mmCIF file of C-alpha atoms in Angstrom:
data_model
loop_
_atom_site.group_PDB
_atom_site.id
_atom_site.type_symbol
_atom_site.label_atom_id
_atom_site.label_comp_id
_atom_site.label_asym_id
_atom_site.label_seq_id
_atom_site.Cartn_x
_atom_site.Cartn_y
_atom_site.Cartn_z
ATOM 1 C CA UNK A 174 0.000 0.000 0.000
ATOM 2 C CA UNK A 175 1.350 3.523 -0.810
ATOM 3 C CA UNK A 176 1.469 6.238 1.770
ATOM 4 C CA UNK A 177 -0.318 9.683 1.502
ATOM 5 C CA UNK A 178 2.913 11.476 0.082
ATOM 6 C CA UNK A 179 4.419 8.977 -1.898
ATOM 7 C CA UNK A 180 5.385 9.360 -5.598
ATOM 8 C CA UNK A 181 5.086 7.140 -8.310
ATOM 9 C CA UNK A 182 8.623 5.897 -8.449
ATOM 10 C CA UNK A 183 10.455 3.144 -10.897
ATOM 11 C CA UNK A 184 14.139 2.724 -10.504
ATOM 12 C CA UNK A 185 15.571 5.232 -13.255
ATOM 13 C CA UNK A 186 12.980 7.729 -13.387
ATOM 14 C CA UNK A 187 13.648 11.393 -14.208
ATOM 15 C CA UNK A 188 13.363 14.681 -12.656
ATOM 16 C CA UNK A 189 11.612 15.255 -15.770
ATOM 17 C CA UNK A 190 9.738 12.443 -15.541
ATOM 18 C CA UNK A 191 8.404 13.464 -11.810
ATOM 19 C CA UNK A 192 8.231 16.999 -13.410
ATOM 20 C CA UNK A 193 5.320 16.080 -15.930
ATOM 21 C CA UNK A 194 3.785 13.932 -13.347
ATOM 22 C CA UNK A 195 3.364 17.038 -11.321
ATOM 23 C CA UNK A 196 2.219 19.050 -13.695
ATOM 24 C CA UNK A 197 -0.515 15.871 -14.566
ATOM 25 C CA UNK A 198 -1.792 15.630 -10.905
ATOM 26 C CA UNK A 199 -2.373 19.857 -10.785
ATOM 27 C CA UNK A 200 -4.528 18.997 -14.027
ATOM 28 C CA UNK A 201 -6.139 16.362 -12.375
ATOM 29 C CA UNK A 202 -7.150 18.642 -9.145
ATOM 30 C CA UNK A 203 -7.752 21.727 -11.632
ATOM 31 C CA UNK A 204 -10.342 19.284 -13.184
ATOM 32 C CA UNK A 205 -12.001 17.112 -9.840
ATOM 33 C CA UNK A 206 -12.008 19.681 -7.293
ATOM 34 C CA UNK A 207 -15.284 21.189 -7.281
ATOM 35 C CA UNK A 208 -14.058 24.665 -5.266
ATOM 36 C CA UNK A 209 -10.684 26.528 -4.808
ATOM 37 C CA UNK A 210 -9.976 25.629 -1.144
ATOM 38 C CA UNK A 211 -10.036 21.750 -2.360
ATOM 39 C CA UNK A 212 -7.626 22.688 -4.899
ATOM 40 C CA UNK A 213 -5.388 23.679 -2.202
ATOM 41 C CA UNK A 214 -5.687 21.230 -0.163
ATOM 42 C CA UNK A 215 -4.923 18.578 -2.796
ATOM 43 C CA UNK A 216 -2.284 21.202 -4.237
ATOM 44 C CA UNK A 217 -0.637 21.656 -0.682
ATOM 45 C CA UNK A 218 -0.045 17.279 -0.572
ATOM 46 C CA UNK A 219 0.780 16.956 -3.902
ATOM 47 C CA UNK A 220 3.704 19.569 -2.353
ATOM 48 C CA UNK A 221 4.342 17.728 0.777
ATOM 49 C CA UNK A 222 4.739 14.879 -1.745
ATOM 50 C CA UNK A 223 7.386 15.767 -3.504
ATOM 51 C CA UNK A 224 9.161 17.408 -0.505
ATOM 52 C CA UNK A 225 8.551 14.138 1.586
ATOM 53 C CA UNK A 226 10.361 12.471 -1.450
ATOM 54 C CA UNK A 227 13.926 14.305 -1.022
ATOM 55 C CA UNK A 228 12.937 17.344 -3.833
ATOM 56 C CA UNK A 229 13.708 20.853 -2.997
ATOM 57 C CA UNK A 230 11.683 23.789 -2.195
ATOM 58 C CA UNK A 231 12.958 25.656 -5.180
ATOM 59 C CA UNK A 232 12.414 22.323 -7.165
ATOM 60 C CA UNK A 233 8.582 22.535 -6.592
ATOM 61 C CA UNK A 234 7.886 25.714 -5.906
ATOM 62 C CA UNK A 235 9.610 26.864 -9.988
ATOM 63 C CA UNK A 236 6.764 23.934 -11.198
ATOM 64 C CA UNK A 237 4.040 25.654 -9.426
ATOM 65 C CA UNK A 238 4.941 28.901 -10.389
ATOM 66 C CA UNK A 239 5.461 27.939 -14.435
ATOM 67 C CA UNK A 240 2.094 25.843 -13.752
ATOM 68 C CA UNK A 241 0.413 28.814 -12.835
ATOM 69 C CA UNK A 242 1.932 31.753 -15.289
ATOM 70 C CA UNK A 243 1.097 28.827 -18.144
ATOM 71 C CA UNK A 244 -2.506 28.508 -17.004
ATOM 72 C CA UNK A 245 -2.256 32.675 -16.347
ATOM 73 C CA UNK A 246 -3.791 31.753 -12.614
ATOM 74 C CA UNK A 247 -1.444 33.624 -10.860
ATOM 75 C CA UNK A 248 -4.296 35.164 -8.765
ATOM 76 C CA UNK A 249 -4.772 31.974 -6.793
#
């Protein structure tokens, strides 16, 4: 059984590779959350996720940022 903050993971998997993932799973929320606050919420673990998983601040913080200038939602 996976935990609550753990990635998809195959031995020899990319940052890149975790990088579209991320970008997949804030399409997914954009498109099954029915409100903004559970868009956070599932936002905010997707986060904890990756920085659970040994990635950097910077490292997920630059994908939301380009997630959200790409989508021009930078008001959220």
């Amino acid at each position: 059984m996976m935990g609550k903050y753990s990635l998809p993971y195959v031995v020899g998997h990319s940052k890149q590779a975790h990088s579209d993932w991320l970008r997949s799973a804030l399409i997914r929320a954009v498109c099954c959350c029915s409100c903004v606050d559970d868009f956070h919420l599932e936002r905010l673990t997707l986060e904890l996720a990756y920085l659970t998983n040994g990635y950097s601040l910077r490292f997920v913080e630059s994908h939301l940022d380009n997630f959200f200038d790409y989508f021009h939602a930078a008001e959220m």
